[in-house]
Amino acid sequence: MRNRVYLDWNATAPLRAEARRAMLAAWDLVGNPSSVHAEGREARRLVEEARATLAGAVGALPRNVVFTSAGTEANALALSPGLRRSSGGAVVERLLVSAVEHASVLAGGRFAADKIGLIPVMRAGVVDLDHLRSLLGDGPPALVSVMAANNETGALQPVAEVAQIVHEAGGLLHVDAIQALGKIPFEINAMGADLATFSAHKVGGPKGVGALVVAEGVTGLEPLLRGGGQELNRRAGTENVAGIAGFGAAVKVALQTLSEDAEQMATLRIRLENGIRAIAGATIFSEDVRRLPNTVLFTAPGLKAETAVIGFDLEGIAVSSGSACSSGKVQPSHVLSAMGYDPAVAQGAVRLSLGWSTEPDDINRALEAWRKLGNTLLRD
């Protein structure tokens, strides 16, 4: 395994050393963070330090950060009927989601199925703003969910412009920023988001920890889990202290090296894309719009994603056929289908995603493997 190349960072990033150390220290604590004695207060300190770190990273107030078990739970918590921007604002009664959202958003949270509508996207994977305006004008106030960056194509959505359109129509905006954190700058107020969701393991923290961040003044959020008063009465259950501490540590170091890491990943991504295009007329999806610096989703005529992923794996390269939550399912990517691609094309899409420790030799090995696979899999 030491000689393998890992190019599936959008599925999960390796645990950062800083996160590991923070978790080890937390595991040595015995206190429950809800207890008032010294042991409990020490556990509480770790939770609140991580809360402040994440809040500072995304331009929010610590009191508006809610830790959850994962990004999926954070999305489900955010998609809640009854939200409003202030005590005098209109309550959202329906949900509009872009057609390229993660499955946890497409599921609609706590909105009834007949209260959920889809916002189409353009061929490049960017939301159709004119269609969004039309949908918002044809009904009661809506909660709109548009992701900051797509997990498959890497395409960046015009979040600030979407926010302006949504707010002018009296609605609220939820942004799934799980793929954005640590790869591009993201601040909830600058983007105009009313709610934003994050996941620790995408940024080098542990799996099984997520967060919902709520903009100041947004009210009406009802907890998914009821019981105790943890997480400011927004999410019952004893906090995962070690996981939360690891999340905070990962966010801290990710923000410190964000510019340097992004520049390195973008340089390597360009090299990777140039090499991929040289084989059998490959197509890079969403190549004409702004994308994450680390993500390449491509196909070639006749390519079968499942076969290609296995072929890369046998060459020691870990890649994906799409989002990790869809791995193993022999069906077209819903993202590419929403972008208007034929199912046969969508079934041949392979994703390579880079990270902060990806090196030039990793790209060389990936391209060597692709040349071998292309000559084998794409022969007439």
XYZ file of C-alpha atoms in Angstrom:
380
model
C 0.000 0.000 0.000
C 2.946 2.365 0.557
C 3.623 2.524 -3.185
C 0.077 3.401 -4.128
C -1.086 6.802 -5.377
C -4.218 8.227 -3.778
C -6.279 10.421 -6.125
C -9.714 10.202 -4.506
C -9.521 13.148 -2.116
C -13.076 14.294 -2.846
C -14.323 11.035 -1.363
C -12.224 11.473 1.757
C -8.924 13.126 2.621
C -6.203 11.444 4.676
C -6.250 12.309 8.361
C -3.933 15.233 9.031
C -1.215 14.736 11.650
C -2.547 17.740 13.571
C -6.026 16.205 13.705
C -4.627 12.880 14.873
C -2.733 14.530 17.715
C -5.790 16.517 18.792
C -7.906 13.369 18.820
C -5.363 11.382 20.828
C -5.279 14.105 23.452
C -9.087 14.218 23.577
C -9.378 10.471 24.009
C -7.366 10.759 27.204
C -10.042 13.008 28.728
C -12.658 11.323 30.862
C -15.158 14.165 31.270
C -18.532 14.591 29.606
C -18.663 18.089 28.041
C -22.044 18.675 29.692
C -20.669 18.071 33.198
C -19.798 21.042 35.401
C -16.772 19.551 37.165
C -13.176 20.114 36.074
C -13.079 17.017 33.863
C -16.252 18.051 32.098
C -15.066 21.612 31.657
C -11.881 20.399 29.994
C -13.873 18.358 27.480
C -16.140 21.358 26.913
C -13.093 23.528 26.257
C -12.001 21.305 23.378
C -15.462 21.405 21.813
C -15.715 25.180 22.116
C -12.216 25.733 20.748
C -13.128 23.723 17.665
C -16.418 25.588 17.359
C -14.594 28.923 17.441
C -12.038 27.707 14.883
C -14.677 26.628 12.367
C -16.715 29.783 12.969
C -13.666 31.957 12.360
C -12.762 30.025 9.214
C -16.149 30.668 7.583
C -16.924 34.109 8.990
C -19.612 33.079 11.456
C -20.269 33.392 15.170
C -19.397 30.373 17.343
C -22.923 30.296 18.790
C -24.211 29.565 15.295
C -22.120 26.431 14.716
C -23.863 23.096 15.324
C -21.751 19.932 15.272
C -23.358 16.805 13.795
C -22.418 13.216 13.014
C -21.606 13.958 9.351
C -22.269 16.250 6.432
C -25.347 14.205 5.575
C -26.898 14.889 8.969
C -25.939 18.557 8.714
C -27.742 18.791 5.368
C -30.820 17.056 6.755
C -30.847 19.426 9.728
C -30.531 22.487 7.478
C -33.390 21.513 5.167
C -36.108 22.399 7.617
C -39.535 23.965 6.939
C -40.280 26.936 9.158
C -36.990 28.763 8.732
C -37.025 32.544 8.491
C -34.394 35.256 8.333
C -35.700 37.210 11.309
C -38.645 37.267 13.680
C -40.531 39.374 11.145
C -39.442 37.528 8.012
C -41.531 35.173 5.915
C -41.392 31.470 6.780
C -40.123 29.216 3.983
C -42.773 26.762 2.851
C -41.020 24.849 0.081
C -37.585 23.669 -1.020
C -35.795 24.214 -4.328
C -32.588 22.254 -4.920
C -30.231 22.255 -7.867
C -30.302 19.066 -9.913
C -26.602 18.362 -9.247
C -26.756 18.346 -5.445
C -25.448 15.555 -3.234
C -27.951 12.777 -2.542
C -28.380 13.956 1.047
C -29.728 17.280 -0.263
C -31.798 15.785 -3.076
C -33.544 13.712 -0.371
C -35.092 16.978 0.799
C -34.543 16.832 4.547
C -37.847 17.342 6.352
C -39.751 18.818 3.424
C -42.638 16.785 2.025
C -42.036 15.389 -1.454
C -44.702 17.625 -2.997
C -42.934 20.693 -1.576
C -39.607 19.988 -3.316
C -38.642 21.331 -6.742
C -35.547 20.894 -8.929
C -33.512 23.755 -10.376
C -31.984 22.697 -13.718
C -28.362 23.343 -14.599
C -26.624 24.381 -17.789
C -24.484 22.027 -19.878
C -21.382 22.999 -17.880
C -23.062 22.071 -14.596
C -23.808 25.597 -13.378
C -27.280 26.398 -12.098
C -29.680 28.051 -14.551
C -30.272 31.447 -12.921
C -33.165 32.417 -15.180
C -34.962 29.209 -14.330
C -34.284 29.836 -10.641
C -35.893 33.276 -10.902
C -38.918 31.735 -12.568
C -39.311 29.065 -9.908
C -38.989 31.579 -7.073
C -41.642 33.802 -8.615
C -44.096 30.945 -8.931
C -45.007 30.153 -5.340
C -44.512 30.952 -1.656
C -41.130 31.770 -0.070
C -38.589 28.997 -0.596
C -35.469 27.597 0.940
C -33.013 27.170 -1.941
C -30.107 24.716 -1.741
C -27.171 25.185 -4.115
C -23.768 23.629 -3.425
C -20.622 25.724 -3.478
C -18.615 23.146 -5.427
C -19.730 19.942 -7.071
C -18.169 16.780 -5.699
C -17.987 15.101 -9.122
C -17.122 17.806 -11.652
C -15.606 20.354 -9.268
C -17.736 23.094 -10.872
C -18.193 26.169 -8.685
C -21.653 27.658 -8.454
C -22.240 31.451 -8.515
C -23.338 31.362 -4.894
C -23.301 35.113 -4.260
C -25.451 35.748 -7.326
C -27.826 32.958 -6.340
C -28.083 34.468 -2.850
C -29.071 37.852 -4.240
C -31.797 36.311 -6.398
C -33.115 34.204 -3.517
C -33.158 37.066 -1.025
C -34.896 39.414 -3.448
C -37.654 36.790 -3.690
C -37.950 36.592 0.106
C -36.311 33.187 0.416
C -33.345 31.676 2.247
C -30.236 30.019 0.850
C -28.554 26.839 2.072
C -25.082 26.102 0.683
C -23.521 22.657 0.872
C -19.909 23.819 1.210
C -18.487 20.413 2.071
C -16.183 20.240 -0.962
C -15.228 23.917 -0.746
C -13.775 24.075 2.761
C -9.988 23.989 2.663
C -9.833 24.186 -1.148
C -11.221 27.645 -1.889
C -12.077 30.603 0.368
C -15.616 30.400 1.733
C -17.278 32.848 4.114
C -20.958 32.528 4.855
C -21.698 36.268 4.959
C -19.611 37.166 1.915
C -21.405 34.468 -0.058
C -24.816 35.535 1.231
C -25.638 32.088 2.582
C -28.179 31.709 5.360
C -27.062 28.175 6.211
C -23.923 26.261 5.231
C -22.834 22.688 5.870
C -19.392 21.134 6.266
C -17.739 17.748 6.844
C -14.534 17.020 8.742
C -13.153 14.184 6.641
C -13.086 16.230 3.442
C -10.581 18.635 4.997
C -8.302 16.142 6.754
C -10.332 15.608 9.904
C -11.903 12.343 11.059
C -14.847 10.618 9.434
C -18.147 10.892 11.262
C -18.170 14.613 12.145
C -19.972 17.420 10.354
C -21.316 20.872 11.077
C -24.144 23.193 10.220
C -23.394 26.915 10.354
C -26.355 29.299 10.566
C -26.135 32.980 9.665
C -26.924 35.453 12.397
C -30.635 36.270 12.478
C -31.901 33.040 10.915
C -34.488 31.420 13.187
C -36.910 28.515 13.166
C -34.374 25.684 12.983
C -35.902 22.603 14.574
C -33.596 19.825 15.857
C -33.556 16.433 14.191
C -32.520 14.751 17.431
C -34.337 15.669 20.627
C -33.469 14.851 24.192
C -30.749 16.742 25.988
C -29.829 20.357 25.422
C -26.524 19.775 23.673
C -25.342 21.980 20.795
C -27.349 24.954 22.003
C -30.548 22.866 21.972
C -30.173 22.228 18.244
C -28.796 18.685 18.287
C -29.277 16.335 21.235
C -26.678 13.737 22.180
C -23.289 13.764 23.866
C -20.771 15.451 21.587
C -18.082 13.424 19.832
C -15.322 15.315 21.643
C -12.375 13.618 19.950
C -13.912 13.910 16.493
C -14.802 17.551 17.003
C -11.301 18.326 18.284
C -9.855 16.659 15.195
C -12.203 18.662 12.979
C -11.053 21.924 14.536
C -7.381 21.026 14.220
C -7.806 20.059 10.562
C -9.622 23.290 9.725
C -6.953 25.373 11.412
C -4.065 23.951 9.401
C -6.108 23.832 6.164
C -6.794 27.551 6.352
C -3.146 28.323 7.089
C -1.974 26.598 3.899
C -5.028 27.161 1.679
C -3.457 29.473 -0.913
C -0.258 27.448 -1.238
C -2.137 24.135 -1.452
C -4.648 25.452 -3.983
C -1.905 26.792 -6.255
C -0.023 23.486 -6.124
C -3.145 21.442 -6.823
C -4.192 23.669 -9.730
C -0.757 23.342 -11.354
C -0.841 19.565 -11.049
C -4.450 19.404 -12.243
C -3.545 21.236 -15.445
C -0.705 18.769 -16.092
C -3.076 15.894 -15.432
C -5.744 17.239 -17.775
C -3.269 17.879 -20.593
C -2.042 14.305 -20.308
C -5.554 12.860 -20.198
C -6.624 14.757 -23.325
C -3.707 13.321 -25.263
C -5.278 9.859 -25.162
C -8.220 8.915 -27.387
C -9.930 12.306 -27.487
C -10.874 12.440 -23.819
C -13.432 14.978 -22.606
C -13.034 16.967 -19.383
C -16.414 17.824 -17.869
C -17.125 21.429 -16.775
C -13.761 22.525 -18.165
C -15.146 25.871 -19.376
C -16.318 27.101 -15.957
C -14.601 27.842 -12.656
C -13.770 24.644 -10.818
C -12.089 23.424 -7.692
C -8.315 23.424 -8.136
C -8.098 19.698 -7.443
C -10.852 17.967 -9.431
C -10.879 16.291 -12.861
C -13.894 14.359 -14.164
C -13.317 12.920 -17.622
C -14.408 10.300 -20.096
C -13.411 8.980 -23.507
C -15.414 7.321 -26.277
C -16.220 3.754 -25.288
C -14.807 4.054 -21.774
C -16.579 2.127 -18.994
C -15.989 3.749 -15.624
C -16.155 0.571 -13.552
C -13.550 -1.118 -15.754
C -11.329 1.954 -15.726
C -11.475 2.318 -11.925
C -10.472 -1.331 -11.520
C -7.707 -0.865 -14.077
C -6.335 2.172 -12.254
C -6.530 0.257 -8.981
C -4.525 -2.634 -10.387
C -1.888 -0.088 -11.448
C -1.756 1.209 -7.862
C -3.859 4.340 -8.437
C -6.989 5.029 -6.344
C -9.611 6.942 -8.353
C -13.407 7.062 -8.426
C -16.241 6.662 -10.902
C -18.160 9.533 -9.296
C -19.236 10.498 -5.805
C -18.276 8.024 -3.099
C -21.913 7.638 -2.039
C -22.708 6.200 -5.475
C -19.709 3.904 -5.769
C -20.575 0.344 -6.679
C -23.894 1.269 -8.297
C -23.956 0.545 -12.014
C -25.937 3.608 -13.071
C -25.170 6.921 -14.736
C -24.069 9.865 -12.637
C -27.116 11.980 -11.789
C -24.865 15.034 -12.069
C -23.939 14.332 -15.685
C -27.501 13.330 -16.502
C -28.695 16.695 -15.145
C -26.061 18.385 -17.339
C -27.679 16.754 -20.374
C -25.199 14.013 -21.151
C -26.316 10.727 -22.634
C -26.409 7.835 -20.112
C -23.725 5.995 -22.055
C -21.404 8.981 -21.649
C -22.322 9.421 -17.983
C -21.521 5.777 -17.263
C -17.986 6.280 -18.552
C -16.978 9.162 -16.269
C -13.879 8.776 -14.089
C -12.930 11.227 -11.348
C -9.425 12.019 -10.152
C -9.144 14.415 -7.224
C -5.912 15.737 -5.737
C -4.891 16.915 -2.290
C -2.315 18.886 -0.373
C 0.263 16.085 -0.432
C -0.168 15.116 -4.105
C 3.201 15.258 -5.866
C 4.303 15.572 -9.510
C 5.348 11.912 -9.539
C 1.800 10.938 -8.551
C 0.540 12.680 -11.676
C 3.207 10.984 -13.784
C 2.146 7.577 -12.507
C -1.546 8.341 -13.062
C -0.875 9.388 -16.657
C 1.282 6.330 -17.261
C -1.581 4.163 -16.013
C -4.080 6.055 -18.186
C -1.929 5.606 -21.294
C -1.793 1.872 -20.642
C -5.508 1.650 -19.918
C -6.431 3.843 -22.874
C -4.483 1.666 -25.258
C -6.157 -1.423 -23.799
C -9.727 -0.347 -23.027
C -10.343 1.934 -25.984
C -9.023 -0.274 -28.776
C -11.471 -0.992 -31.564
